[in-house]
Amino acid sequence: MTFSLPRRQPQIVAQVVAARTVTPHMRRLTLGGPTLHTLLSTDGIDAPAAWVKIFPPGREGRAYTVRHVDRAAGTLDIDFVLHGDERHDDGSVSAWARQAAIGAGLGIAGPRHGGFALQADARWLWLAADASALPAIQRILETLPADLDVHVLALVTDARERQPLPTRARLQETWLYADASGADIDALLADVFDRARRLGHDGQVWIAGESGLVRHWRSLWSPLTPAQLSAKGYWKHGERDHRDREG
């Protein structure tokens, strides 16, 4: 397949070389192709939470976390959250990813930094995300040292969307399910935030997901310095390609 890339975007062309279902609402596409090595050799492609922008033919571009890089195979993995009606193509990148077949072509631009770098003096790390930022949290966890205490708060649709969180660090994880009752979610959040308040001021926080959710969770950490706190709005209700500039 051939198609034109949007102008003023430093892009390469790639192809889908493999696809698999991760959860009912998450599909992983492995991207390859003869020119992808240019991207794989770019500084920052391996940085935890690094992202690229995906341009399927005929659709607006959308930012996605690099889930995995395999230089030996010349490929990278992107996990796509699947939303909307699977019977209807609404023109989104998610709809494209749901049906993308082996050999499908696309453009890629990037990478860009994901806003995470572990500070040398951090005694603990608090990570929070919805499904859109779960791949970024997984990438961060894979890079952490064994002597670090890490707390993860993850919000997904239901228990079927829960994924393993492999890490060498000492991990404490809490999963919130959007299909649970409001009282259950509030009780879990109250417990999580109560424990968070006892962590002290010698740690680091990284939050990403829906913009309104990120602002709410970020407010818990107002005593931390800007260097200790990174909050990223990956998307916003009612907007197709939102990405905010919160630090």
CSV table of C-alpha atoms in Angstrom, one decimal:
chain,number,residue,atom,x,y,z
A,1,MET,CA,0.0,0.0,0.0
A,2,THR,CA,1.2,3.5,-0.8
A,3,PHE,CA,-0.1,6.8,0.6
A,4,SER,CA,1.0,10.4,1.1
A,5,LEU,CA,2.4,11.5,4.5
A,6,PRO,CA,1.2,14.8,5.9
A,7,ARG,CA,3.7,17.7,5.3
A,8,ARG,CA,6.0,19.2,7.9
A,9,GLN,CA,6.2,15.9,9.8
A,10,PRO,CA,9.6,14.1,10.1
A,11,GLN,CA,8.2,10.7,9.4
A,12,ILE,CA,9.1,7.2,8.2
A,13,VAL,CA,6.8,4.6,6.7
A,14,ALA,CA,6.2,1.3,8.5
A,15,GLN,CA,4.0,-1.7,8.1
A,16,VAL,CA,2.1,-3.9,10.6
A,17,VAL,CA,4.0,-7.2,10.8
A,18,ALA,CA,2.1,-8.8,13.7
A,19,ALA,CA,-1.0,-8.2,15.8
A,20,ARG,CA,-2.4,-9.8,19.0
A,21,THR,CA,-5.1,-9.2,21.5
A,22,VAL,CA,-3.7,-8.2,24.9
A,23,THR,CA,-7.1,-7.6,26.6
A,24,PRO,CA,-10.6,-7.2,25.2
A,25,HIS,CA,-10.0,-3.5,24.8
A,26,MET,CA,-6.3,-3.5,24.1
A,27,ARG,CA,-4.7,-4.6,20.8
A,28,ARG,CA,-0.9,-4.8,20.2
A,29,LEU,CA,0.4,-4.0,16.8
A,30,THR,CA,4.1,-4.9,16.0
A,31,LEU,CA,5.4,-2.4,13.4
A,32,GLY,CA,8.3,-3.1,11.1
A,33,GLY,CA,9.5,-2.4,7.6
A,34,PRO,CA,12.8,-1.7,5.8
A,35,THR,CA,13.0,2.0,7.0
A,36,LEU,CA,12.0,1.5,10.6
A,37,HIS,CA,15.7,1.2,11.6
A,38,THR,CA,15.9,5.0,11.3
A,39,LEU,CA,13.5,5.4,14.1
A,40,LEU,CA,14.9,2.6,16.2
A,41,SER,CA,18.3,4.3,16.1
A,42,THR,CA,16.9,7.6,17.3
A,43,ASP,CA,18.0,8.9,20.7
A,44,GLY,CA,15.2,8.5,23.2
A,45,ILE,CA,13.3,5.7,21.6
A,46,ASP,CA,14.1,3.5,24.6
A,47,ALA,CA,13.3,6.1,27.2
A,48,PRO,CA,10.5,5.0,29.6
A,49,ALA,CA,7.1,6.5,28.6
A,50,ALA,CA,8.6,7.7,25.2
A,51,TRP,CA,5.9,8.2,22.6
A,52,VAL,CA,5.5,8.5,18.8
A,53,LYS,CA,2.8,9.8,16.7
A,54,ILE,CA,1.0,7.3,14.4
A,55,PHE,CA,-0.5,8.4,11.1
A,56,PRO,CA,-2.7,5.7,9.5
A,57,PRO,CA,-3.6,6.5,5.9
A,58,GLY,CA,-6.5,9.0,5.6
A,59,ARG,CA,-6.7,9.7,9.4
A,60,GLU,CA,-5.4,12.3,11.8
A,61,GLY,CA,-2.3,11.4,13.7
A,62,ARG,CA,-2.5,10.3,17.3
A,63,ALA,CA,0.2,9.9,20.0
A,64,TYR,CA,1.0,6.5,21.5
A,65,THR,CA,3.5,5.1,23.9
A,66,VAL,CA,6.3,2.9,22.6
A,67,ARG,CA,5.6,-0.4,24.4
A,68,HIS,CA,8.6,-2.4,23.3
A,69,VAL,CA,11.6,-2.1,21.0
A,70,ASP,CA,13.2,-5.1,19.4
A,71,ARG,CA,16.3,-4.0,17.6
A,72,ALA,CA,17.3,-7.5,16.6
A,73,ALA,CA,14.0,-8.0,14.8
A,74,GLY,CA,13.8,-4.3,13.6
A,75,THR,CA,10.4,-3.8,15.2
A,76,LEU,CA,8.5,-1.9,17.8
A,77,ASP,CA,5.2,-2.6,19.6
A,78,ILE,CA,2.4,-0.2,20.2
A,79,ASP,CA,-0.6,-1.0,22.4
A,80,PHE,CA,-3.9,0.6,21.2
A,81,VAL,CA,-6.9,1.1,23.5
A,82,LEU,CA,-10.0,0.0,21.5
A,83,HIS,CA,-13.1,2.1,22.1
A,84,GLY,CA,-16.3,2.9,20.3
A,85,ASP,CA,-18.5,0.5,18.4
A,86,GLU,CA,-16.5,-2.3,16.7
A,87,ARG,CA,-19.1,-2.4,13.9
A,88,HIS,CA,-18.6,1.2,13.0
A,89,ASP,CA,-15.5,2.9,11.8
A,90,ASP,CA,-15.6,6.4,13.3
A,91,GLY,CA,-12.4,7.5,11.5
A,92,SER,CA,-10.2,7.3,14.6
A,93,VAL,CA,-6.8,5.7,15.0
A,94,SER,CA,-8.4,3.3,17.5
A,95,ALA,CA,-10.9,2.1,14.8
A,96,TRP,CA,-8.0,1.6,12.4
A,97,ALA,CA,-6.0,-0.4,14.9
A,98,ARG,CA,-9.0,-2.6,15.7
A,99,GLN,CA,-9.0,-3.9,12.1
A,100,ALA,CA,-5.4,-3.3,10.9
A,101,ALA,CA,-4.2,-6.4,9.0
A,102,ILE,CA,-0.7,-7.7,8.5
A,103,GLY,CA,0.9,-5.5,5.8
A,104,ALA,CA,-1.1,-2.4,6.6
A,105,GLY,CA,1.0,0.8,6.1
A,106,LEU,CA,1.3,3.9,8.3
A,107,GLY,CA,3.5,6.8,9.0
A,108,ILE,CA,5.4,7.3,12.3
A,109,ALA,CA,6.9,10.5,13.7
A,110,GLY,CA,9.0,10.9,16.8
A,111,PRO,CA,10.0,9.8,19.4
A,112,ARG,CA,9.2,12.3,22.1
A,113,HIS,CA,10.1,12.2,25.8
A,114,GLY,CA,7.4,10.9,28.1
A,115,GLY,CA,8.2,13.1,31.0
A,116,PHE,CA,9.8,10.4,33.3
A,117,ALA,CA,13.3,10.2,34.6
A,118,LEU,CA,13.9,8.6,37.9
A,119,GLN,CA,15.6,10.9,40.3
A,120,ALA,CA,18.7,9.6,42.1
A,121,ASP,CA,17.4,10.5,45.6
A,122,ALA,CA,13.9,9.3,45.2
A,123,ARG,CA,13.0,6.8,48.0
A,124,TRP,CA,9.6,6.0,46.5
A,125,LEU,CA,7.7,6.3,43.3
A,126,TRP,CA,3.9,6.8,42.8
A,127,LEU,CA,2.5,6.0,39.4
A,128,ALA,CA,-1.1,6.5,38.3
A,129,ALA,CA,-2.9,6.0,35.0
A,130,ASP,CA,-6.0,5.1,33.1
A,131,ALA,CA,-5.9,2.5,30.3
A,132,SER,CA,-4.4,5.0,27.8
A,133,ALA,CA,-1.3,5.4,29.9
A,134,LEU,CA,-1.0,1.8,31.2
A,135,PRO,CA,1.6,0.9,28.5
A,136,ALA,CA,3.7,3.9,29.7
A,137,ILE,CA,3.5,2.7,33.3
A,138,GLN,CA,4.5,-0.8,32.2
A,139,ARG,CA,7.6,0.6,30.4
A,140,ILE,CA,8.5,2.7,33.4
A,141,LEU,CA,8.2,-0.3,35.8
A,142,GLU,CA,10.5,-2.4,33.6
A,143,THR,CA,13.4,0.1,34.1
A,144,LEU,CA,13.2,0.5,37.9
A,145,PRO,CA,15.9,-0.7,40.4
A,146,ALA,CA,15.1,-3.4,42.9
A,147,ASP,CA,15.6,-1.2,46.0
A,148,LEU,CA,12.8,1.2,45.1
A,149,ASP,CA,9.3,1.2,46.6
A,150,VAL,CA,6.7,1.7,43.9
A,151,HIS,CA,2.9,2.4,44.2
A,152,VAL,CA,0.7,1.9,41.1
A,153,LEU,CA,-2.9,3.1,40.8
A,154,ALA,CA,-4.5,1.9,37.6
A,155,LEU,CA,-8.0,2.7,36.3
A,156,VAL,CA,-9.5,0.4,33.6
A,157,THR,CA,-12.9,-0.7,32.4
A,158,ASP,CA,-13.2,-3.9,34.3
A,159,ALA,CA,-11.2,-6.8,35.7
A,160,ARG,CA,-10.6,-8.3,32.2
A,161,GLU,CA,-8.5,-5.3,31.4
A,162,ARG,CA,-6.0,-5.9,34.2
A,163,GLN,CA,-2.5,-6.7,33.0
A,164,PRO,CA,0.7,-8.0,34.6
A,165,LEU,CA,3.1,-5.3,35.9
A,166,PRO,CA,6.5,-6.9,35.9
A,167,THR,CA,9.3,-5.0,37.7
A,168,ARG,CA,12.3,-5.6,39.9
A,169,ALA,CA,11.1,-2.9,42.3
A,170,ARG,CA,9.0,-3.5,45.4
A,171,LEU,CA,5.5,-3.1,43.9
A,172,GLN,CA,2.2,-2.3,45.6
A,173,GLU,CA,-0.6,-2.1,43.0
A,174,THR,CA,-4.2,-0.9,43.2
A,175,TRP,CA,-6.7,-1.5,40.3
A,176,LEU,CA,-9.8,0.6,39.9
A,177,TYR,CA,-12.6,-0.7,37.7
A,178,ALA,CA,-14.9,1.8,36.0
A,179,ASP,CA,-17.8,-0.7,36.0
A,180,ALA,CA,-17.7,-0.9,39.8
A,181,SER,CA,-20.1,1.2,42.0
A,182,GLY,CA,-19.1,4.7,42.8
A,183,ALA,CA,-19.0,3.8,46.5
A,184,ASP,CA,-16.5,1.0,45.9
A,185,ILE,CA,-14.2,3.3,43.8
A,186,ASP,CA,-14.4,6.1,46.4
A,187,ALA,CA,-13.5,3.7,49.2
A,188,LEU,CA,-10.5,2.4,47.3
A,189,LEU,CA,-9.3,5.9,46.4
A,190,ALA,CA,-9.7,7.0,50.0
A,191,ASP,CA,-7.5,4.2,51.1
A,192,VAL,CA,-4.9,4.8,48.3
A,193,PHE,CA,-4.7,8.5,49.1
A,194,ASP,CA,-4.5,7.9,52.8
A,195,ARG,CA,-1.5,5.7,52.3
A,196,ALA,CA,0.0,8.2,49.8
A,197,ARG,CA,-0.2,11.0,52.4
A,198,ARG,CA,2.0,9.0,54.7
A,199,LEU,CA,4.8,8.6,52.1
A,200,GLY,CA,6.5,11.9,52.9
A,201,HIS,CA,8.2,14.3,50.6
A,202,ASP,CA,11.2,12.3,49.5
A,203,GLY,CA,9.7,10.6,46.5
A,204,GLN,CA,8.5,11.1,42.9
A,205,VAL,CA,5.1,11.1,41.2
A,206,TRP,CA,4.2,10.4,37.5
A,207,ILE,CA,0.5,10.6,36.5
A,208,ALA,CA,-1.0,10.3,33.0
A,209,GLY,CA,-4.4,9.6,31.4
A,210,GLU,CA,-7.6,11.6,30.8
A,211,SER,CA,-7.0,15.3,31.4
A,212,GLY,CA,-9.6,15.9,34.1
A,213,LEU,CA,-8.6,12.7,36.0
A,214,VAL,CA,-5.0,13.8,35.9
A,215,ARG,CA,-5.8,17.2,37.3
A,216,HIS,CA,-7.8,15.6,40.1
A,217,TRP,CA,-5.1,13.1,41.1
A,218,ARG,CA,-2.3,15.7,40.7
A,219,SER,CA,-4.0,18.0,43.3
A,220,LEU,CA,-3.1,15.4,46.0
A,221,TRP,CA,0.6,16.1,45.5
A,222,SER,CA,0.6,19.9,45.7
A,223,PRO,CA,3.3,19.9,48.4
A,224,LEU,CA,5.9,18.3,46.0
A,225,THR,CA,8.2,20.4,43.9
A,226,PRO,CA,7.8,20.6,40.1
A,227,ALA,CA,10.9,18.4,39.7
A,228,GLN,CA,9.2,15.6,41.7
A,229,LEU,CA,5.8,15.7,39.9
A,230,SER,CA,5.0,15.0,36.3
A,231,ALA,CA,1.3,14.9,35.2
A,232,LYS,CA,0.4,14.3,31.5
A,233,GLY,CA,-3.1,14.6,30.0
A,234,TYR,CA,-3.0,12.0,27.3
A,235,TRP,CA,-6.6,12.7,26.1
A,236,LYS,CA,-9.7,14.7,27.0
A,237,HIS,CA,-13.4,13.9,26.7
A,238,GLY,CA,-14.8,15.4,23.5
A,239,GLU,CA,-11.4,16.0,21.8
A,240,ARG,CA,-9.9,13.7,19.1
A,241,ASP,CA,-6.2,14.5,19.6
A,242,HIS,CA,-5.7,16.3,22.9
A,243,ARG,CA,-2.3,16.5,24.5
A,244,ASP,CA,-1.7,19.0,27.3
A,245,ARG,CA,1.4,20.8,28.4
A,246,GLU,CA,1.3,20.0,32.1
A,247,GLY,CA,4.7,19.1,33.5
